[in-house]
């Protein structure tokens, strides 16, 4: 069965979690016209381009762990499950690839040669957690548990010039940044819903770090607490992570949402910087923030994504390759499906 528990319903500090409020903020989320066909074509493209031997996407020149994790979630978004149905073989092979990666690297799922190894690791933990209960692979649980332990051990400690609570590029405690911290928060919350123990203190400290990254003047979010560079992508990530952690009504969250909504309409342009990364978080934030905001946002971004699709093979080009662009386009466009726990809030 598809796991229907909430991906991110945690209680942080004294505030009630969004899950505990028990309120669905968007009554009816309908797919944009043409979205279902576009998503089906995108999934068909991913199925055809998967490495038949390894079960991965991304190839030698890409980021195979990240692209495999995102592709796996794109299939699950529409209700496909490992080992069964039209794409069951592809999903099971993708899971096998991720599990084998963890088994061969003492639990670490990211690339050891890529500076964004912890980002890949977080995405893989998220994908494995989302697949929890769907796969018959007996190594999934032990791989996931060890991978979570690596995240817990890599949380930044307080040092000179650095605030504790976040994560950085390597699986060792050091400094931190907002983007990497958000990714690990997503992964930890999903893993907790899958039944893996995650200390409350870890999540509380991470939430404080995210709050420390907010720009006091604009309400946007900075890359690090001491930076003065609030941007759309960083704010979308920061806002969504706070909502995940039960801080939907926090003033910082509301100011961040206002920053996103007030951002110029260029945010919907097909050439907007970090397009997929930005809108992956932004669409979730709007979905959680309410009917009015989601219904104003979703048609605009859906229109752009449909226009960006390759008419010949159904793929989308992305900053880090076509599997990356295709899977994230599907994850953004397919929010109304709500098969993944992350969209069931």
mmCIF file of C-alpha atoms in Angstrom:
data_model
loop_
_atom_site.group_PDB
_atom_site.id
_atom_site.type_symbol
_atom_site.label_atom_id
_atom_site.label_comp_id
_atom_site.label_asym_id
_atom_site.label_seq_id
_atom_site.Cartn_x
_atom_site.Cartn_y
_atom_site.Cartn_z
ATOM 1 C CA UNK A 1 0.000 0.000 0.000
ATOM 2 C CA UNK A 2 1.026 3.584 -0.527
ATOM 3 C CA UNK A 3 2.072 5.095 2.764
ATOM 4 C CA UNK A 4 -0.546 7.715 3.596
ATOM 5 C CA UNK A 5 0.993 9.084 6.794
ATOM 6 C CA UNK A 6 2.214 12.643 6.617
ATOM 7 C CA UNK A 7 5.731 13.196 5.417
ATOM 8 C CA UNK A 8 6.426 16.164 7.563
ATOM 9 C CA UNK A 9 3.974 16.304 10.474
ATOM 10 C CA UNK A 10 6.361 16.994 13.329
ATOM 11 C CA UNK A 11 6.024 19.082 16.467
ATOM 12 C CA UNK A 12 8.804 21.638 16.742
ATOM 13 C CA UNK A 13 9.280 23.605 19.965
ATOM 14 C CA UNK A 14 5.964 24.662 21.520
ATOM 15 C CA UNK A 15 4.018 25.328 18.336
ATOM 16 C CA UNK A 16 1.367 22.843 17.170
ATOM 17 C CA UNK A 17 2.327 21.027 14.003
ATOM 18 C CA UNK A 18 0.404 21.553 10.797
ATOM 19 C CA UNK A 19 -0.589 17.905 10.899
ATOM 20 C CA UNK A 20 -2.103 18.319 14.364
ATOM 21 C CA UNK A 21 -4.215 21.216 13.180
ATOM 22 C CA UNK A 22 -5.991 18.662 10.996
ATOM 23 C CA UNK A 23 -6.935 21.175 8.348
ATOM 24 C CA UNK A 24 -6.612 20.693 4.604
ATOM 25 C CA UNK A 25 -5.793 24.139 3.313
ATOM 26 C CA UNK A 26 -6.581 23.471 -0.336
ATOM 27 C CA UNK A 27 -10.043 22.045 -0.834
ATOM 28 C CA UNK A 28 -9.839 20.867 -4.441
ATOM 29 C CA UNK A 29 -6.549 20.907 -6.332
ATOM 30 C CA UNK A 30 -7.238 20.178 -9.977
ATOM 31 C CA UNK A 31 -4.595 19.407 -12.565
ATOM 32 C CA UNK A 32 -4.001 22.124 -15.113
ATOM 33 C CA UNK A 33 -5.450 21.185 -18.545
ATOM 34 C CA UNK A 34 -2.967 19.031 -20.414
ATOM 35 C CA UNK A 35 -0.910 18.269 -17.304
ATOM 36 C CA UNK A 36 -1.883 14.607 -17.036
ATOM 37 C CA UNK A 37 -0.845 13.902 -20.635
ATOM 38 C CA UNK A 38 2.406 15.839 -20.186
ATOM 39 C CA UNK A 39 3.265 13.900 -17.025
ATOM 40 C CA UNK A 40 2.534 10.566 -18.694
ATOM 41 C CA UNK A 41 4.846 11.492 -21.565
ATOM 42 C CA UNK A 42 7.524 12.538 -19.095
ATOM 43 C CA UNK A 43 7.311 9.241 -17.232
ATOM 44 C CA UNK A 44 7.514 7.351 -20.507
ATOM 45 C CA UNK A 45 10.704 9.276 -21.325
ATOM 46 C CA UNK A 46 12.218 8.418 -17.932
ATOM 47 C CA UNK A 47 11.345 4.742 -18.317
ATOM 48 C CA UNK A 48 13.080 4.612 -21.697
ATOM 49 C CA UNK A 49 16.247 6.380 -20.513
ATOM 50 C CA UNK A 50 16.898 4.501 -17.280
ATOM 51 C CA UNK A 51 20.218 2.667 -17.208
ATOM 52 C CA UNK A 52 19.032 -0.915 -17.730
ATOM 53 C CA UNK A 53 21.994 -2.425 -15.901
ATOM 54 C CA UNK A 54 22.327 -0.149 -12.865
ATOM 55 C CA UNK A 55 18.763 1.126 -12.557
ATOM 56 C CA UNK A 56 19.923 4.731 -12.333
ATOM 57 C CA UNK A 57 19.446 7.982 -14.205
ATOM 58 C CA UNK A 58 22.061 10.658 -14.783
ATOM 59 C CA UNK A 59 24.889 8.681 -16.321
ATOM 60 C CA UNK A 60 28.570 9.217 -15.745
ATOM 61 C CA UNK A 61 28.566 12.938 -16.352
ATOM 62 C CA UNK A 62 25.543 13.762 -14.219
ATOM 63 C CA UNK A 63 24.434 13.354 -10.632
ATOM 64 C CA UNK A 64 23.035 9.812 -10.715
ATOM 65 C CA UNK A 65 22.038 9.534 -7.053
ATOM 66 C CA UNK A 66 20.106 12.815 -7.127
ATOM 67 C CA UNK A 67 18.535 12.175 -10.519
ATOM 68 C CA UNK A 68 17.589 8.599 -9.610
ATOM 69 C CA UNK A 69 16.001 9.753 -6.345
ATOM 70 C CA UNK A 70 13.963 12.462 -8.071
ATOM 71 C CA UNK A 71 12.931 10.154 -10.912
ATOM 72 C CA UNK A 72 11.802 7.507 -8.446
ATOM 73 C CA UNK A 73 9.597 10.075 -6.677
ATOM 74 C CA UNK A 74 8.204 11.305 -9.998
ATOM 75 C CA UNK A 75 6.848 7.827 -10.726
ATOM 76 C CA UNK A 76 5.456 7.434 -7.204
ATOM 77 C CA UNK A 77 3.779 10.846 -7.495
ATOM 78 C CA UNK A 78 1.279 9.345 -9.929
ATOM 79 C CA UNK A 79 0.694 6.233 -7.842
ATOM 80 C CA UNK A 80 3.186 3.843 -9.437
ATOM 81 C CA UNK A 81 4.807 1.455 -6.951
ATOM 82 C CA UNK A 82 7.952 -0.708 -6.989
ATOM 83 C CA UNK A 83 7.561 -4.233 -8.272
ATOM 84 C CA UNK A 84 3.988 -3.882 -9.517
ATOM 85 C CA UNK A 85 2.182 -2.387 -12.481
ATOM 86 C CA UNK A 86 3.413 -0.721 -15.632
ATOM 87 C CA UNK A 87 6.593 0.796 -14.175
ATOM 88 C CA UNK A 88 7.125 -1.610 -11.280
ATOM 89 C CA UNK A 89 10.384 -2.979 -12.678
ATOM 90 C CA UNK A 90 11.866 0.465 -13.247
ATOM 91 C CA UNK A 91 11.030 1.561 -9.694
ATOM 92 C CA UNK A 92 12.377 -1.592 -8.105
ATOM 93 C CA UNK A 93 15.616 -1.262 -10.085
ATOM 94 C CA UNK A 94 15.965 2.372 -9.011
ATOM 95 C CA UNK A 95 15.538 1.388 -5.366
ATOM 96 C CA UNK A 96 18.093 -1.363 -5.797
ATOM 97 C CA UNK A 97 20.573 1.159 -7.202
ATOM 98 C CA UNK A 98 20.154 3.480 -4.203
ATOM 99 C CA UNK A 99 20.331 0.652 -1.683
ATOM 100 C CA UNK A 100 23.448 -0.786 -3.320
ATOM 101 C CA UNK A 101 25.036 2.658 -3.176
ATOM 102 C CA UNK A 102 24.384 2.869 0.557
ATOM 103 C CA UNK A 103 25.560 -0.661 1.211
ATOM 104 C CA UNK A 104 28.830 -0.051 -0.624
ATOM 105 C CA UNK A 105 29.556 3.290 1.109
ATOM 106 C CA UNK A 106 28.830 2.465 4.754
ATOM 107 C CA UNK A 107 25.457 4.183 4.578
ATOM 108 C CA UNK A 108 26.485 7.294 2.659
ATOM 109 C CA UNK A 109 24.285 7.683 -0.417
ATOM 110 C CA UNK A 110 25.919 10.672 -2.072
ATOM 111 C CA UNK A 111 28.858 10.994 -4.393
ATOM 112 C CA UNK A 112 32.259 11.130 -2.697
ATOM 113 C CA UNK A 113 33.683 13.181 -5.551
ATOM 114 C CA UNK A 114 30.841 15.701 -5.886
ATOM 115 C CA UNK A 115 30.871 18.775 -3.650
ATOM 116 C CA UNK A 116 27.091 18.385 -3.235
ATOM 117 C CA UNK A 117 27.342 14.879 -1.800
ATOM 118 C CA UNK A 118 25.123 15.617 1.198
ATOM 119 C CA UNK A 119 22.463 17.051 -1.085
ATOM 120 C CA UNK A 120 22.397 13.772 -3.004
ATOM 121 C CA UNK A 121 22.379 11.894 0.279
ATOM 122 C CA UNK A 122 19.361 13.846 1.539
ATOM 123 C CA UNK A 123 17.428 13.299 -1.683
ATOM 124 C CA UNK A 124 18.144 9.567 -1.548
ATOM 125 C CA UNK A 125 16.964 9.349 2.074
ATOM 126 C CA UNK A 126 13.784 11.143 1.028
ATOM 127 C CA UNK A 127 13.194 8.757 -1.890
ATOM 128 C CA UNK A 128 13.811 5.652 0.231
ATOM 129 C CA UNK A 129 11.491 6.963 2.933
ATOM 130 C CA UNK A 130 8.763 7.749 0.408
ATOM 131 C CA UNK A 131 9.044 4.176 -0.886
ATOM 132 C CA UNK A 132 8.724 2.769 2.622
ATOM 133 C CA UNK A 133 6.235 -0.098 2.786
ATOM 134 C CA UNK A 134 6.037 -0.433 -0.987
ATOM 135 C CA UNK A 135 9.205 -2.384 -1.751
ATOM 136 C CA UNK A 136 10.009 -5.979 -0.860
ATOM 137 C CA UNK A 137 13.753 -5.246 -0.719
ATOM 138 C CA UNK A 138 14.797 -6.449 2.719
ATOM 139 C CA UNK A 139 17.797 -4.112 2.826
ATOM 140 C CA UNK A 140 15.733 -0.919 2.569
ATOM 141 C CA UNK A 141 15.216 -0.442 6.313
ATOM 142 C CA UNK A 142 18.820 -1.015 7.368
ATOM 143 C CA UNK A 143 20.095 1.202 4.541
ATOM 144 C CA UNK A 144 17.707 3.976 5.508
ATOM 145 C CA UNK A 145 18.551 3.766 9.210
ATOM 146 C CA UNK A 146 22.286 3.983 8.581
ATOM 147 C CA UNK A 147 21.788 6.862 6.141
ATOM 148 C CA UNK A 148 19.756 8.777 8.731
ATOM 149 C CA UNK A 149 22.500 8.248 11.308
ATOM 150 C CA UNK A 150 24.929 9.911 8.886
ATOM 151 C CA UNK A 151 22.680 12.993 8.658
ATOM 152 C CA UNK A 152 22.374 13.169 12.437
ATOM 153 C CA UNK A 153 26.135 12.972 12.847
ATOM 154 C CA UNK A 154 26.777 15.671 10.249
ATOM 155 C CA UNK A 155 24.722 18.434 11.881
ATOM 156 C CA UNK A 156 26.835 21.520 12.485
ATOM 157 C CA UNK A 157 28.071 22.168 16.004
ATOM 158 C CA UNK A 158 28.579 25.638 17.367
ATOM 159 C CA UNK A 159 31.969 26.992 16.392
ATOM 160 C CA UNK A 160 33.498 30.424 16.018
ATOM 161 C CA UNK A 161 31.583 32.363 13.393
ATOM 162 C CA UNK A 162 29.025 29.610 12.823
ATOM 163 C CA UNK A 163 25.585 28.942 14.270
ATOM 164 C CA UNK A 164 24.770 25.361 15.134
ATOM 165 C CA UNK A 165 21.940 23.373 13.648
ATOM 166 C CA UNK A 166 22.486 23.263 9.907
ATOM 167 C CA UNK A 167 24.281 21.075 7.389
ATOM 168 C CA UNK A 168 26.859 21.585 4.660
ATOM 169 C CA UNK A 169 28.300 19.681 1.689
ATOM 170 C CA UNK A 170 30.130 16.851 3.450
ATOM 171 C CA UNK A 171 28.962 14.221 5.971
ATOM 172 C CA UNK A 172 31.002 15.859 8.711
ATOM 173 C CA UNK A 173 29.935 18.560 11.163
ATOM 174 C CA UNK A 174 31.330 21.939 10.145
ATOM 175 C CA UNK A 175 29.658 25.070 8.832
ATOM 176 C CA UNK A 176 26.176 25.199 7.320
ATOM 177 C CA UNK A 177 23.937 26.802 4.710
ATOM 178 C CA UNK A 178 20.192 27.136 4.244
ATOM 179 C CA UNK A 179 19.802 25.047 1.075
ATOM 180 C CA UNK A 180 21.596 22.007 2.457
ATOM 181 C CA UNK A 181 19.831 22.354 5.790
ATOM 182 C CA UNK A 182 16.385 22.371 4.184
ATOM 183 C CA UNK A 183 17.223 19.206 2.247
ATOM 184 C CA UNK A 184 18.259 17.355 5.397
ATOM 185 C CA UNK A 185 15.145 18.558 7.235
ATOM 186 C CA UNK A 186 12.961 17.144 4.459
ATOM 187 C CA UNK A 187 14.852 13.851 4.591
ATOM 188 C CA UNK A 188 14.710 13.538 8.391
ATOM 189 C CA UNK A 189 11.012 14.296 8.589
ATOM 190 C CA UNK A 190 10.220 11.728 5.902
ATOM 191 C CA UNK A 191 12.404 9.126 7.603
ATOM 192 C CA UNK A 192 10.681 9.741 10.923
ATOM 193 C CA UNK A 193 7.323 9.072 9.293
ATOM 194 C CA UNK A 194 8.782 5.830 7.955
ATOM 195 C CA UNK A 195 9.548 4.754 11.514
ATOM 196 C CA UNK A 196 13.202 5.740 11.872
ATOM 197 C CA UNK A 197 14.159 7.398 15.163
ATOM 198 C CA UNK A 198 15.017 11.084 14.791
ATOM 199 C CA UNK A 199 15.828 13.067 17.969
ATOM 200 C CA UNK A 200 13.540 16.009 18.616
ATOM 201 C CA UNK A 201 16.534 18.109 19.662
ATOM 202 C CA UNK A 202 18.041 17.719 16.187
ATOM 203 C CA UNK A 203 14.914 19.105 14.553
ATOM 204 C CA UNK A 204 14.540 21.951 17.040
ATOM 205 C CA UNK A 205 18.116 23.078 16.487
ATOM 206 C CA UNK A 206 17.719 22.898 12.706
ATOM 207 C CA UNK A 207 14.553 24.997 12.868
ATOM 208 C CA UNK A 208 16.398 27.676 14.816
ATOM 209 C CA UNK A 209 19.098 27.697 12.173
ATOM 210 C CA UNK A 210 16.565 28.240 9.379
ATOM 211 C CA UNK A 211 14.982 31.107 11.334
ATOM 212 C CA UNK A 212 18.400 32.693 11.787
ATOM 213 C CA UNK A 213 18.782 32.869 7.992
ATOM 214 C CA UNK A 214 15.855 35.236 7.491
ATOM 215 C CA UNK A 215 16.639 38.737 6.262
ATOM 216 C CA UNK A 216 15.058 41.092 8.785
ATOM 217 C CA UNK A 217 14.453 43.882 6.303
ATOM 218 C CA UNK A 218 12.790 42.033 3.421
ATOM 219 C CA UNK A 219 11.462 38.837 4.974
ATOM 220 C CA UNK A 220 13.340 36.784 2.395
ATOM 221 C CA UNK A 221 15.911 34.176 3.366
ATOM 222 C CA UNK A 222 19.681 34.354 3.094
ATOM 223 C CA UNK A 223 22.069 31.572 2.168
ATOM 224 C CA UNK A 224 23.694 31.798 5.608
ATOM 225 C CA UNK A 225 22.740 33.729 8.775
ATOM 226 C CA UNK A 226 25.307 36.472 8.220
ATOM 227 C CA UNK A 227 24.765 36.941 4.497
ATOM 228 C CA UNK A 228 22.729 39.752 2.981
ATOM 229 C CA UNK A 229 21.469 37.961 -0.104
ATOM 230 C CA UNK A 230 17.765 37.165 0.210
ATOM 231 C CA UNK A 231 16.555 35.471 -2.951
ATOM 232 C CA UNK A 232 13.534 33.688 -4.358
ATOM 233 C CA UNK A 233 14.968 30.153 -4.339
ATOM 234 C CA UNK A 234 16.366 30.458 -0.820
ATOM 235 C CA UNK A 235 13.121 31.916 0.472
ATOM 236 C CA UNK A 236 10.984 29.186 -1.107
ATOM 237 C CA UNK A 237 13.171 26.547 0.540
ATOM 238 C CA UNK A 238 13.262 28.318 3.895
ATOM 239 C CA UNK A 239 9.510 28.861 4.016
ATOM 240 C CA UNK A 240 8.701 25.280 3.103
ATOM 241 C CA UNK A 241 11.059 23.899 5.730
ATOM 242 C CA UNK A 242 9.412 26.022 8.419
ATOM 243 C CA UNK A 243 5.974 24.808 7.356
ATOM 244 C CA UNK A 244 7.287 21.233 7.534
ATOM 245 C CA UNK A 245 8.400 21.861 11.067
ATOM 246 C CA UNK A 246 5.088 23.123 12.364
ATOM 247 C CA UNK A 247 5.828 26.819 11.976
ATOM 248 C CA UNK A 248 3.169 27.736 9.401
ATOM 249 C CA UNK A 249 1.817 30.576 11.536
ATOM 250 C CA UNK A 250 5.218 31.878 12.619
ATOM 251 C CA UNK A 251 5.777 35.495 11.623
ATOM 252 C CA UNK A 252 8.964 34.496 9.778
ATOM 253 C CA UNK A 253 7.017 32.026 7.640
ATOM 254 C CA UNK A 254 4.318 34.534 6.817
ATOM 255 C CA UNK A 255 6.864 37.198 5.903
ATOM 256 C CA UNK A 256 8.632 34.710 3.677
ATOM 257 C CA UNK A 257 5.387 33.826 1.913
ATOM 258 C CA UNK A 258 4.714 37.520 1.350
ATOM 259 C CA UNK A 259 8.210 37.879 -0.148
ATOM 260 C CA UNK A 260 7.485 35.047 -2.623
ATOM 261 C CA UNK A 261 4.089 36.391 -3.641
ATOM 262 C CA UNK A 262 5.406 39.930 -4.114
ATOM 263 C CA UNK A 263 8.353 38.805 -6.209
ATOM 264 C CA UNK A 264 8.154 40.095 -9.810
ATOM 265 C CA UNK A 265 6.259 37.984 -12.351
ATOM 266 C CA UNK A 266 9.606 37.033 -13.889
ATOM 267 C CA UNK A 267 9.557 34.185 -11.358
ATOM 268 C CA UNK A 268 7.284 32.331 -13.790
ATOM 269 C CA UNK A 269 9.553 32.890 -16.779
ATOM 270 C CA UNK A 270 10.976 29.721 -18.344
ATOM 271 C CA UNK A 271 14.525 31.074 -17.994
ATOM 272 C CA UNK A 272 14.181 32.090 -14.342
ATOM 273 C CA UNK A 273 17.398 31.218 -12.431
ATOM 274 C CA UNK A 274 17.274 27.862 -10.619
ATOM 275 C CA UNK A 275 13.828 27.385 -12.104
ATOM 276 C CA UNK A 276 13.145 23.816 -10.996
ATOM 277 C CA UNK A 277 14.754 24.073 -7.578
ATOM 278 C CA UNK A 278 12.870 27.303 -6.840
ATOM 279 C CA UNK A 279 9.451 26.108 -7.873
ATOM 280 C CA UNK A 280 9.776 22.641 -6.358
ATOM 281 C CA UNK A 281 9.702 24.336 -2.959
ATOM 282 C CA UNK A 282 7.511 27.297 -3.919
ATOM 283 C CA UNK A 283 4.576 25.212 -5.185
ATOM 284 C CA UNK A 284 4.576 23.146 -1.994
ATOM 285 C CA UNK A 285 4.685 26.305 0.111
ATOM 286 C CA UNK A 286 1.730 27.747 -1.773
ATOM 287 C CA UNK A 287 -0.194 24.482 -1.499
ATOM 288 C CA UNK A 288 0.257 24.518 2.269
ATOM 289 C CA UNK A 289 -0.432 28.248 2.687
ATOM 290 C CA UNK A 290 -3.988 28.187 1.420
ATOM 291 C CA UNK A 291 -6.541 27.857 -1.357
ATOM 292 C CA UNK A 292 -6.284 31.430 -2.611
ATOM 293 C CA UNK A 293 -2.503 31.437 -2.876
ATOM 294 C CA UNK A 294 -2.268 28.008 -4.484
ATOM 295 C CA UNK A 295 -4.967 28.656 -7.059
ATOM 296 C CA UNK A 296 -3.274 31.922 -8.050
ATOM 297 C CA UNK A 297 0.166 30.278 -8.326
ATOM 298 C CA UNK A 298 -0.377 26.803 -9.798
ATOM 299 C CA UNK A 299 -1.895 27.771 -13.195
ATOM 300 C CA UNK A 300 0.970 30.205 -13.838
ATOM 301 C CA UNK A 301 3.744 27.746 -13.145
ATOM 302 C CA UNK A 302 1.888 24.882 -14.874
ATOM 303 C CA UNK A 303 1.536 26.986 -18.015
ATOM 304 C CA UNK A 304 5.274 27.630 -18.074
ATOM 305 C CA UNK A 305 6.212 24.000 -17.469
ATOM 306 C CA UNK A 306 3.941 22.756 -20.233
ATOM 307 C CA UNK A 307 5.515 25.234 -22.633
ATOM 308 C CA UNK A 308 9.010 23.997 -21.694
ATOM 309 C CA UNK A 309 8.331 20.321 -22.463
ATOM 310 C CA UNK A 310 10.155 18.773 -25.398
ATOM 311 C CA UNK A 311 7.446 18.072 -27.952
ATOM 312 C CA UNK A 312 9.387 15.198 -29.490
ATOM 313 C CA UNK A 313 10.256 12.950 -26.561
ATOM 314 C CA UNK A 314 8.279 14.361 -23.612
ATOM 315 C CA UNK A 315 11.298 15.380 -21.524
ATOM 316 C CA UNK A 316 12.226 18.646 -19.877
ATOM 317 C CA UNK A 317 15.714 20.115 -19.919
ATOM 318 C CA UNK A 318 17.048 21.030 -16.488
ATOM 319 C CA UNK A 319 20.039 22.741 -14.959
ATOM 320 C CA UNK A 320 21.557 19.338 -14.150
ATOM 321 C CA UNK A 321 20.338 17.274 -17.091
ATOM 322 C CA UNK A 322 17.124 15.933 -18.574
ATOM 323 C CA UNK A 323 16.311 13.386 -15.886
ATOM 324 C CA UNK A 324 16.635 16.203 -13.339
ATOM 325 C CA UNK A 325 14.473 18.595 -15.367
ATOM 326 C CA UNK A 326 11.895 15.951 -16.245
ATOM 327 C CA UNK A 327 11.422 14.567 -12.745
ATOM 328 C CA UNK A 328 11.189 17.981 -11.079
ATOM 329 C CA UNK A 329 8.783 19.245 -13.735
ATOM 330 C CA UNK A 330 6.547 16.274 -12.984
ATOM 331 C CA UNK A 331 6.818 16.827 -9.225
ATOM 332 C CA UNK A 332 5.794 20.482 -9.636
ATOM 333 C CA UNK A 333 3.082 19.900 -12.205
ATOM 334 C CA UNK A 334 1.606 16.904 -10.391
ATOM 335 C CA UNK A 335 1.044 18.375 -6.930
ATOM 336 C CA UNK A 336 -2.741 17.806 -7.204
ATOM 337 C CA UNK A 337 -2.270 14.032 -7.487
ATOM 338 C CA UNK A 338 -1.304 13.889 -3.803
ATOM 339 C CA UNK A 339 -0.088 10.287 -3.954
ATOM 340 C CA UNK A 340 3.204 11.179 -2.278
ATOM 341 C CA UNK A 341 2.900 11.873 1.457
ATOM 342 C CA UNK A 342 4.610 15.239 0.937
ATOM 343 C CA UNK A 343 1.508 16.401 -0.984
ATOM 344 C CA UNK A 344 -1.064 14.945 1.413
ATOM 345 C CA UNK A 345 -0.888 17.694 4.006
#
